[in-house]
Every structure is written in C-alpha cells, then in structure tokens.
CSV table of C-alpha atoms in Angstrom, one decimal:
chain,number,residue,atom,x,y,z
A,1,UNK,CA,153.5,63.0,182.3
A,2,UNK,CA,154.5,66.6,183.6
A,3,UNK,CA,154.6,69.8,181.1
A,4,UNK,CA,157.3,72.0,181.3
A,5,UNK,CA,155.6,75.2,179.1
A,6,UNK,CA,158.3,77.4,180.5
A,7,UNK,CA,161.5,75.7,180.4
A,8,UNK,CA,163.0,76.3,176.7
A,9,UNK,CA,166.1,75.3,177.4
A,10,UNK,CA,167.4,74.6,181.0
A,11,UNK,CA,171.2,74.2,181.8
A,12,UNK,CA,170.2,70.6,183.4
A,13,UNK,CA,169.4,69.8,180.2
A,14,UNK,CA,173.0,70.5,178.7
A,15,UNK,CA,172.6,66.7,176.6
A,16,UNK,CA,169.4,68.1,174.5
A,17,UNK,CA,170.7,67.9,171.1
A,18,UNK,CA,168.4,70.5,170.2
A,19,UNK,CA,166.4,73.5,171.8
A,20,UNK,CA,162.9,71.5,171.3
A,21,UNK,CA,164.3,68.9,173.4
A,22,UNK,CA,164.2,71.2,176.3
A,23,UNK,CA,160.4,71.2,176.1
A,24,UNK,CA,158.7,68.5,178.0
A,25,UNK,CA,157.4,65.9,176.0
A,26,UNK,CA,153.8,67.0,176.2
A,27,UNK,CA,154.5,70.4,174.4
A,28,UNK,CA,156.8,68.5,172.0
A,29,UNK,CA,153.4,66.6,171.3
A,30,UNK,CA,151.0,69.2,171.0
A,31,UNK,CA,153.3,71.5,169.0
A,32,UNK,CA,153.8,68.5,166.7
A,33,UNK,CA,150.0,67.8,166.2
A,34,UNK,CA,149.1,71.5,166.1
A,35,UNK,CA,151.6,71.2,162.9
A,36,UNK,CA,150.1,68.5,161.2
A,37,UNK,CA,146.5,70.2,161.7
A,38,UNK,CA,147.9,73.6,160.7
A,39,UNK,CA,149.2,71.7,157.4
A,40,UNK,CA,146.2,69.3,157.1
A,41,UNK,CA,147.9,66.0,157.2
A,42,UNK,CA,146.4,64.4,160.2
A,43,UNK,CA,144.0,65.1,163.5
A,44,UNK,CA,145.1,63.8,166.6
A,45,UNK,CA,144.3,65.8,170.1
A,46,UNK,CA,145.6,64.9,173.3
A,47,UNK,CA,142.0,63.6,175.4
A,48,UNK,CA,141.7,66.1,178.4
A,49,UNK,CA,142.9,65.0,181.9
A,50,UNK,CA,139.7,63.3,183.1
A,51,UNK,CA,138.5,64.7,186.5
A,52,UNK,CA,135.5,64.1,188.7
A,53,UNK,CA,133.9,67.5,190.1
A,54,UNK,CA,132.4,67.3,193.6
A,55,UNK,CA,131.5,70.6,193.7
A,56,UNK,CA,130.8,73.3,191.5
A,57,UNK,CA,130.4,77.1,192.1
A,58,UNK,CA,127.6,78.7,189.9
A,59,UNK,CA,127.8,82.4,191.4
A,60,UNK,CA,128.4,84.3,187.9
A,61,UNK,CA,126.5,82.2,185.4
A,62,UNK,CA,129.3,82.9,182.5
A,63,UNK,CA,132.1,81.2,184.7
A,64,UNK,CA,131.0,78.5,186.6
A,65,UNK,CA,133.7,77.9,189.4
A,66,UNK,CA,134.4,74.4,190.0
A,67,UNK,CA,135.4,74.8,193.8
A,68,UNK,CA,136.0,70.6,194.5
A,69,UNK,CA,137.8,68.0,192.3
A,70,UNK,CA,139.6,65.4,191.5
A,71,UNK,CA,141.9,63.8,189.1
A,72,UNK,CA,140.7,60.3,187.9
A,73,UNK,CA,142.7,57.3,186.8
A,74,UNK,CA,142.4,57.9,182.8
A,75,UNK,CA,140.6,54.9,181.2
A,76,UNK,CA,142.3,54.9,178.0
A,77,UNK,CA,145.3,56.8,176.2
A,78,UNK,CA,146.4,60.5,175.8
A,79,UNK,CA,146.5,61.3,172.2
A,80,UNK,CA,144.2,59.3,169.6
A,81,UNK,CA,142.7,60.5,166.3
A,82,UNK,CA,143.1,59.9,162.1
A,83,UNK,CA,146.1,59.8,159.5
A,84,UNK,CA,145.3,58.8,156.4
A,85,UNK,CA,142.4,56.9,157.2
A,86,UNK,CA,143.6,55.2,160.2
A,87,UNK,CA,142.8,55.3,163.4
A,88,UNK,CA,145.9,56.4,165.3
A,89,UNK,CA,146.2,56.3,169.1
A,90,UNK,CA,149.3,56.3,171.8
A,91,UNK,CA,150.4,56.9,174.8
A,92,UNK,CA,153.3,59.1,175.4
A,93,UNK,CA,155.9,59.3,178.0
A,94,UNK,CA,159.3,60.3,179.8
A,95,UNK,CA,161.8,59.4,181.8
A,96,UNK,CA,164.8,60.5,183.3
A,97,UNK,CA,167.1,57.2,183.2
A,98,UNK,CA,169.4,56.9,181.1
A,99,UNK,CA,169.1,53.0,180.4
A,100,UNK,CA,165.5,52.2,180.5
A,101,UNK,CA,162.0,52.8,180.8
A,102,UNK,CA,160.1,51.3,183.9
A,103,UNK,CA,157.1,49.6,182.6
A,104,UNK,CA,154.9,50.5,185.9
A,105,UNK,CA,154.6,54.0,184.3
A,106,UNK,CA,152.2,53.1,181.6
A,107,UNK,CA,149.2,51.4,183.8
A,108,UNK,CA,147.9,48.1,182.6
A,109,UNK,CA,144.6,49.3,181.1
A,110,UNK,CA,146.2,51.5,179.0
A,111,UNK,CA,148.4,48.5,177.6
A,112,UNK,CA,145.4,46.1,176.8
A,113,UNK,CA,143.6,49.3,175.0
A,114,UNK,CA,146.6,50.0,173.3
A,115,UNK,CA,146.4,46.2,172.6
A,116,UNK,CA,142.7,46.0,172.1
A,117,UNK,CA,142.4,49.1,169.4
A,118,UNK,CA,145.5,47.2,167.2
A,119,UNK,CA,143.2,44.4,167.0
A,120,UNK,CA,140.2,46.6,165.6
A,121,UNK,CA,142.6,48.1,163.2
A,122,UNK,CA,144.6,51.1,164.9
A,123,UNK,CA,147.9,52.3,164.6
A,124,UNK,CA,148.8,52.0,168.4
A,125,UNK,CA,152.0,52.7,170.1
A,126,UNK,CA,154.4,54.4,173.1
A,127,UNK,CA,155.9,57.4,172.4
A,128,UNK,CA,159.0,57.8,175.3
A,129,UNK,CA,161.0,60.6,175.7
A,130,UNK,CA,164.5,60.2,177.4
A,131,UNK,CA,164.5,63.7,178.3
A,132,UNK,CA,168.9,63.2,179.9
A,133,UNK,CA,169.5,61.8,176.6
A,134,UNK,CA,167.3,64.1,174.2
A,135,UNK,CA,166.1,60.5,172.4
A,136,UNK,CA,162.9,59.7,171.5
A,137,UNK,CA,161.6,56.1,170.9
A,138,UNK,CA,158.7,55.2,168.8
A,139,UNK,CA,157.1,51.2,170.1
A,140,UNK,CA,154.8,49.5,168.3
A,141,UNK,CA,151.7,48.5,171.0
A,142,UNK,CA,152.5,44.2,170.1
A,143,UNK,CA,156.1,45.3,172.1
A,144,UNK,CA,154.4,47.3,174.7
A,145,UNK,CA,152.1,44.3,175.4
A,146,UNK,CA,154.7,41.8,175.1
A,147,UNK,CA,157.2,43.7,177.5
A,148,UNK,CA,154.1,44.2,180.0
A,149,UNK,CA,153.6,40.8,180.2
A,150,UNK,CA,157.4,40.2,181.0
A,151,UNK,CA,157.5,42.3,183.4
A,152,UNK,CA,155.1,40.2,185.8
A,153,UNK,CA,158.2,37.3,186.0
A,154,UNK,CA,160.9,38.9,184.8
A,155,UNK,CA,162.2,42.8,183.9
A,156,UNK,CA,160.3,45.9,185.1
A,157,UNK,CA,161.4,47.7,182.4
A,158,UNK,CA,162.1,48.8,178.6
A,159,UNK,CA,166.1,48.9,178.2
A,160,UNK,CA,167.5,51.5,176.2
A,161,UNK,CA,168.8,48.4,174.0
A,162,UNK,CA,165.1,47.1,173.5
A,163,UNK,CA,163.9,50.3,172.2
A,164,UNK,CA,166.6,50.7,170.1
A,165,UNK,CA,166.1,46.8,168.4
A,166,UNK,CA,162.3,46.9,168.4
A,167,UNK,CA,161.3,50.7,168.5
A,168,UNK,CA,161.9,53.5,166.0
A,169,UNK,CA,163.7,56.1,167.1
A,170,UNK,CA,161.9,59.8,166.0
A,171,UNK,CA,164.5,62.5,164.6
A,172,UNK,CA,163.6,65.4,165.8
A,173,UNK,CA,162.6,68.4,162.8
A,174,UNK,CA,161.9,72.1,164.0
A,175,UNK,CA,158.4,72.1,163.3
A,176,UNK,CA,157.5,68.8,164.2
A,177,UNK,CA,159.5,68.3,167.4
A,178,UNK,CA,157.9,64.5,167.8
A,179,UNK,CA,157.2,63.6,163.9
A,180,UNK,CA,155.9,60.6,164.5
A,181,UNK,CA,154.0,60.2,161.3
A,182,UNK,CA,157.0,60.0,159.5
A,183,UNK,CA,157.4,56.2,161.4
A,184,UNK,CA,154.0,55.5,160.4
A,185,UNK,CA,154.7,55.9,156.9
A,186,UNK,CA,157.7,54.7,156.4
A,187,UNK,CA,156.9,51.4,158.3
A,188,UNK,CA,152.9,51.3,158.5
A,189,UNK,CA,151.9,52.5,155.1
A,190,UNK,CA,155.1,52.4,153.3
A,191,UNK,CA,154.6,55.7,151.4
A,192,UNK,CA,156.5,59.1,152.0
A,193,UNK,CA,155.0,61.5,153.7
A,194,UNK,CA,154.1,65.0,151.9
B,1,UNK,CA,124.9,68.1,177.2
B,2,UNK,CA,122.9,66.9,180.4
B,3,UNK,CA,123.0,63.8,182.4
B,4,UNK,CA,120.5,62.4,184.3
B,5,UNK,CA,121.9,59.5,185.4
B,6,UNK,CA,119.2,58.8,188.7
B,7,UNK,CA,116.2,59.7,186.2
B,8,UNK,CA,115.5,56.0,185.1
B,9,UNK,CA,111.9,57.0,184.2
B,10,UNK,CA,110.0,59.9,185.0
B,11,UNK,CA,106.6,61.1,184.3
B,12,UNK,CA,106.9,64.3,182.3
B,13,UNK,CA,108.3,61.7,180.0
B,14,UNK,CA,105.4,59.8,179.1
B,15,UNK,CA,106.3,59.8,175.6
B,16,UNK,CA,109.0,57.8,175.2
B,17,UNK,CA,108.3,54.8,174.0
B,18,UNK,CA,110.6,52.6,176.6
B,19,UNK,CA,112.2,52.5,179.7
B,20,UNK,CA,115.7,53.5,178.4
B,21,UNK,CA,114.3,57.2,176.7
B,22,UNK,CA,113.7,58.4,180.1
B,23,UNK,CA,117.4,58.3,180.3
B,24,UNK,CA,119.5,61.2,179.6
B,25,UNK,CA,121.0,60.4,176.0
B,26,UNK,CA,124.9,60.3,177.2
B,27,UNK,CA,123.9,57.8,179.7
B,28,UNK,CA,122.0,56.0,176.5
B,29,UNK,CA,124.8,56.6,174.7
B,30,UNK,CA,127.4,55.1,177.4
B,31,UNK,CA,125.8,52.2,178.1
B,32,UNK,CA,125.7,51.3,174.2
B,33,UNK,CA,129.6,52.2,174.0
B,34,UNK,CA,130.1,49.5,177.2
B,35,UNK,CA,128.1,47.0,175.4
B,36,UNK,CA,130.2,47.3,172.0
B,37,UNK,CA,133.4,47.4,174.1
B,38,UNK,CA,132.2,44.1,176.5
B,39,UNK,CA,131.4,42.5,173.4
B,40,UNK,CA,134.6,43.7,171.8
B,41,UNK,CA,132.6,45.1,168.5
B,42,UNK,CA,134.2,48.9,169.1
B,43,UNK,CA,136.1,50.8,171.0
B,44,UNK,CA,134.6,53.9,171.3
B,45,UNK,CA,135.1,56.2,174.5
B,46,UNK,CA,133.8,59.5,175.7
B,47,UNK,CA,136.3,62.0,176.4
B,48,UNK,CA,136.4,64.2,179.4
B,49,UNK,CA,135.2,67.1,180.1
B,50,UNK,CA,137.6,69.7,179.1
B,51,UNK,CA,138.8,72.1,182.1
B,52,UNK,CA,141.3,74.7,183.1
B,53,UNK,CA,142.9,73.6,186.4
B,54,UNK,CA,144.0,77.0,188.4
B,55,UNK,CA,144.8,75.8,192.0
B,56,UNK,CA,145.5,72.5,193.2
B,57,UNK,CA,145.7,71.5,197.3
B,58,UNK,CA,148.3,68.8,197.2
B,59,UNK,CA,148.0,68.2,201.3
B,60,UNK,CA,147.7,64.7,201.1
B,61,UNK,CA,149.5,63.6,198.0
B,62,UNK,CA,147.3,60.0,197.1
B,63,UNK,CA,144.2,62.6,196.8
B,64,UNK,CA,145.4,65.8,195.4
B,65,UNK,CA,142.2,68.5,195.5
B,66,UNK,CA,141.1,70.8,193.0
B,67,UNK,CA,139.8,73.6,193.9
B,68,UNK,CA,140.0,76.0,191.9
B,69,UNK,CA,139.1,74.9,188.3
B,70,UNK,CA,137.1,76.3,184.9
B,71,UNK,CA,135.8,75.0,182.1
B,72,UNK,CA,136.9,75.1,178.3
B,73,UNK,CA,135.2,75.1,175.2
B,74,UNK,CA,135.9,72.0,173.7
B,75,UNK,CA,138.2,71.4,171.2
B,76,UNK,CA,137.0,68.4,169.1
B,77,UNK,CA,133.3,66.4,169.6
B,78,UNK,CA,132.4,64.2,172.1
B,79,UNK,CA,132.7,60.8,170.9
B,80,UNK,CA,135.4,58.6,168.8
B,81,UNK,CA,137.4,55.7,168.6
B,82,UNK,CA,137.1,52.4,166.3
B,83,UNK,CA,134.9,50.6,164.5
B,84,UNK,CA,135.6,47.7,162.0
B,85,UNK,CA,139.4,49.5,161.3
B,86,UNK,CA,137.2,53.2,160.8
B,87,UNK,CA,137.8,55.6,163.0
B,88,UNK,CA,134.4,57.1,164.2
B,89,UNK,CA,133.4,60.4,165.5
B,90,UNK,CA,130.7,61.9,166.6
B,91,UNK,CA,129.0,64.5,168.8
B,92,UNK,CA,125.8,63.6,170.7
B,93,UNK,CA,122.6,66.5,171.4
B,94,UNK,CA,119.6,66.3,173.0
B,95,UNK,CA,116.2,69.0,172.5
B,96,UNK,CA,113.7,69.1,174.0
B,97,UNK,CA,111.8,70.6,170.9
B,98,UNK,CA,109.3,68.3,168.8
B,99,UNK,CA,110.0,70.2,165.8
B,100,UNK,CA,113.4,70.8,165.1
B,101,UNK,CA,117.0,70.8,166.3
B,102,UNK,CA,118.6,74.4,166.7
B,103,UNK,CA,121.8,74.4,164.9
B,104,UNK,CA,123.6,76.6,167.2
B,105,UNK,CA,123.9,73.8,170.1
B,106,UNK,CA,126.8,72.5,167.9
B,107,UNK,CA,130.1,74.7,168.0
B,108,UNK,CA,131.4,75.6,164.5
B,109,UNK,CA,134.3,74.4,165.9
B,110,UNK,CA,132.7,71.2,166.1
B,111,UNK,CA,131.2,71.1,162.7
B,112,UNK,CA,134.5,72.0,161.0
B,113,UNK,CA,136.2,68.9,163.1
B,114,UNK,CA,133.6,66.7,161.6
B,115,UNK,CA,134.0,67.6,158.4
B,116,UNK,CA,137.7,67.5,158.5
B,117,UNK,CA,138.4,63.8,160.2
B,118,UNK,CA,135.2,62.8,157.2
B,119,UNK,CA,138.3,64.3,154.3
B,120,UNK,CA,140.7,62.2,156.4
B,121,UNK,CA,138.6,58.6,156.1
B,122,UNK,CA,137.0,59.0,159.1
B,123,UNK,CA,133.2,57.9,159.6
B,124,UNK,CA,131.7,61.0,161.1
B,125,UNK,CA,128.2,62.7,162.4
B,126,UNK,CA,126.0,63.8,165.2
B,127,UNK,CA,123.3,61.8,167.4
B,128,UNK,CA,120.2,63.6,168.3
B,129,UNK,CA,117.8,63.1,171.0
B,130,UNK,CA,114.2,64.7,170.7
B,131,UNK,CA,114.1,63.9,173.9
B,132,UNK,CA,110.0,64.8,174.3
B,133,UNK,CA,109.4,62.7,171.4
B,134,UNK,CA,111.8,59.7,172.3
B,135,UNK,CA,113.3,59.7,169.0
B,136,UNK,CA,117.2,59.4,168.1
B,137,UNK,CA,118.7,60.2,165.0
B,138,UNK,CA,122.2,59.9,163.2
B,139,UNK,CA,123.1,62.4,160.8
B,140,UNK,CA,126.4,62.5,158.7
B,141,UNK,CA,128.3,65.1,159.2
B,142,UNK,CA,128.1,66.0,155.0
B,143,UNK,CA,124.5,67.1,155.8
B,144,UNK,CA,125.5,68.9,159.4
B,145,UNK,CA,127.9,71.2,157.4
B,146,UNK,CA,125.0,72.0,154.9
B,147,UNK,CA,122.8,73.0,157.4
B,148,UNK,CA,125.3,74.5,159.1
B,149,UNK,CA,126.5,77.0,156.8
B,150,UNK,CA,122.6,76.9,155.5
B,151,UNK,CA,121.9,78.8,158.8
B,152,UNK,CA,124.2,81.7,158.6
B,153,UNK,CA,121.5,83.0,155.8
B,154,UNK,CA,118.6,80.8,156.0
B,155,UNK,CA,116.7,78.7,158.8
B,156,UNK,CA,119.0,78.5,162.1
B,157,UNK,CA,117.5,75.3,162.5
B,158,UNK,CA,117.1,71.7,161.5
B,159,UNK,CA,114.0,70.2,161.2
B,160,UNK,CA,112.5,66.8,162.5
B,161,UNK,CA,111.4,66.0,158.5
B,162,UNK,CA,115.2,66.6,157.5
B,163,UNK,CA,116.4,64.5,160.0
B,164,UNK,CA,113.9,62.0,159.0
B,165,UNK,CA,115.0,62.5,155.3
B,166,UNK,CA,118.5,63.1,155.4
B,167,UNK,CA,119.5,60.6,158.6
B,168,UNK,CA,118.7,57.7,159.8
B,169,UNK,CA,116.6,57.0,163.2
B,170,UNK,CA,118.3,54.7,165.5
B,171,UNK,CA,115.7,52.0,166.9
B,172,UNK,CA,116.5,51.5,170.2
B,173,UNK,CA,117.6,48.1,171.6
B,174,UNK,CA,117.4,47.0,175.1
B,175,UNK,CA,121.2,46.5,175.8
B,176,UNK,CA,122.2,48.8,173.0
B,177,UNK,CA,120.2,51.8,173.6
B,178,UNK,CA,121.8,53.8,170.9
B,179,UNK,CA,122.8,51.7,168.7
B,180,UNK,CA,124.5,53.7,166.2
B,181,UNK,CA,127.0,50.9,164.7
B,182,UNK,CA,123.5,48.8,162.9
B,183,UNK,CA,123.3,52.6,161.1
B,184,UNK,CA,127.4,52.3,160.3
B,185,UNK,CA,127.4,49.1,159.0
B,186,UNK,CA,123.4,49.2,156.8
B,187,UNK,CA,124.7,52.1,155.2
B,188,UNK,CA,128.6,52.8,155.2
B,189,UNK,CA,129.9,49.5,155.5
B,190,UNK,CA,126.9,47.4,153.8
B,191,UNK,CA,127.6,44.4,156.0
B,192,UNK,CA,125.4,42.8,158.3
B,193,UNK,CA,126.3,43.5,162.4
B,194,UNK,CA,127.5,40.9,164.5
C-alpha cells in the first residue's frame, strides 16, 4: 500500500468526491483510528512495516543508526486491535481500476489469517480504496476467502459489482475519513454507534 | 527487550531450572505463540520492531536496501491477537534482578495502552522474566497501573513478593515455554485448556 502524506488534493484526482479522498488510503486509516482513540471508542494501530536489520550503526548511543535492511514479507495484517470487546483486524488496500480489484494484491497468508482469526472470534475484513472512483468497500474476510479460492480456476479479481452485492460500501465523514466502525455496528453488533 | 536466540544454555545460567530458561524470554515467548498457532488454540503474533525509514537504495528492485533507518518508541505493547473470541495483549520484560522488577522498563505509554484495551474487553498484562532466577510471571494490567502510578511517589519498583502475590507464575512446559493461556483460562475464563 503506498502513502501519499503530501497530496491533499491532486488534479489527477478530479473524481474524489471529497478532499479526504485525495489522501492515500493509509492516512485515511490512521486519521480515522487516531479519531476513534482521541474519542475513546475503539484501539486499533496499524502493525509496523516488519523489517530485518543486517546491520546496525551504534556510533552515538542515543541514535542507533541502522545502516543495512530489509523489508520482509508481513506475516499477518496491517491494522488489528479492540471495539467493543472484539477483536478487530483487516487488511486495507487500493487500487487504481475502475472495475475491480486483483486478488494477487492481498498475499495468501494474509487471507487464511484473515480467515483463521474469524474462526477464533474476530471481526476480520478488506478495506479497498478505489482511489479513480473515491469508493471505498468494506468485505467481510468469509468473501475475501471465498473469492481467493476462485481465483485459483477462475477470476483474478474482486469486480466492482461483487463488492458492491457482498461488501459494504463506507461513506466517507470529515473526521473519520474510513469509518469503518459504523459497518461493524450496523451489521456485526447491530447497535448504533455513539 | 533482548534476544538470544544462539544461547540455548549457558553457564552463568545455572539457575534456571530447564533447558528453555537459558533462552532469552521473546524466544520463550515465540515459540509458545507458534505452538498455540500450529495447534490452532490462538492467534497471537509479535509485532515488529517499530522504525523510521530515512533512505532507501532501490538498485535492484526484488531487494530494495535500507540504509538509512532509526528506531521509534513504540506505540502500543508487544504482544496481541486472539484467544477464545478475547482479544489479548500484552508486553513481555526480562531482569536480571532477583528482587524486583523496576517499573520504569515499561513506557507509560505502554501502561496507559494496557489499561485502555482492559476498559474495551480486552484481556491484558505483562510477562516477566527474572531471568537469574528462571521464574516467569503474568501480571494483569489492573495491578501494573497501581504500581505504576504507585512509583511516581513511592517504590519505583515491583517486587518478586508482589508478583508472587498479585500474579500468577507461569510453570513452564516443554513445547509451551510460556504458557500464558493455562493462566487465561484458570483465572479469566475458568475453563479448563485444550
């Protein structure tokens, strides 16, 4: 997923509906989730990127320098943490078609966690952002798997359609650019959100 | 934290009382986490190391280098994911005292995130490692704010009698070194372990 801290609003970006949609989907995230901390209602973090240091640079004690690394193949999703006594956890992405999401962008061990935490009780699901379109689909983790699987004989990818029938899409509000608690309630718990 | 991951058993560690002590405790504490996961009784990951990436070398693009990289503070603790439908987290210390457990190796940051996923539902608390001793114990986070805010005034410390009063030692196992979910389930969820 790439973060775009910079770009408030881009002329490429003319079919944002909104301002916040100019953000990358990241920073829609973390804004959103710095909200819901700020106001108490839920914590969820984004895990940091995992990396393996080769080399590290210990010159001035107070800032160690790490002078050789890599990134590593993450081995589960970016954001998890607790609503309302659930455990909560998704991965979130973006694309730039404008008629579907390909599958290979989410790897496979990130499906069968996403799959493996629903059966231990989470809230799991996809967050995707089509960033040409400024809409933003919330999937339950039973589609993800199901539509991972169908890739292997049949399509590579999510269609706009699908994510429309089987997802949720999230309407976007100013402080909560990606409120995706409000899909939780409404079709998890089935209780309004405060 | 420190890993010893190539210190299997060493001799200025003649007190622990097995094989697995002379381990560092996030290797302990790993190796439990894949045994839960292979088992499929939790799903409970470490998350990476937090770090400030400054300059990349993309030269060959399959291995992009880092090379010029810092680390952050973290935000959160350690430890979490799923247990039983409870989300779970935790933060994991070693000392090398035979006393006590200085309270400043936890980040108030860290005690205020444990206290705030326990108001959300969350089952929450620290693992520590008197390492010299070979003993582990699991505190709840109720008792790690209290001494917490007990050392801005008073002892800046927590001592080996509170921990064996106010936690629970966690008897080691052979494939579960640290197996924290027999503590979890004898005294928050009162049924027996798989």
């Amino acid at each position: 997923m790439i973060n775009y801290p910079n770009k408030k609003k881009s002329t490429s970006q003319k079919l944002s509906s909104t301002a916040n949609r100019g953000m990358g989907l990241e920073l829609m995230i973390n804004n959103t989730n710095d909200f819901y901390l700020d106001n108490d209602l839920a914590v969820v973090y984004k895990k940091p990127i995992p990396i393996q240091i080769v080399s590290v640079d210990y010159k001035a004690r107070s800032a160690a320098k790490i002078v050789e690394a890599y990134y590593k193949l993450p081995s589960t999703t970016d954001y998890n943490g607790i609503y309302k006594g659930k455990y909560i956890d998704f991965e979130a992405k973006e694309t730039k078609s404008k008629t579907s999401f390909p599958i290979k962008n989410i790897h496979e061990h990130q499906v069968l966690h996403l799959d493996k935490v629903k059966r231990h009780g989470a809230i799991s699901f996809i967050i995707v952002y089509f960033s040409l379109l400024g809409r933003i689909f919330f999937l339950d983790s039973d589609y993800v798997y199901k539509f991972y699987h169908r890739s292997k004989s049949g399509s590579k990818s999510i269609s706009l359609k699908e994510f429309e029938e089987f997802g949720h899409e999230i309407i976007e509000g100013y402080r909560k650019p990606v409120d995706y608690l409000k899909i939780i309630d409404e079709y998890y718990l089935k209780a309004p959100q405060k």
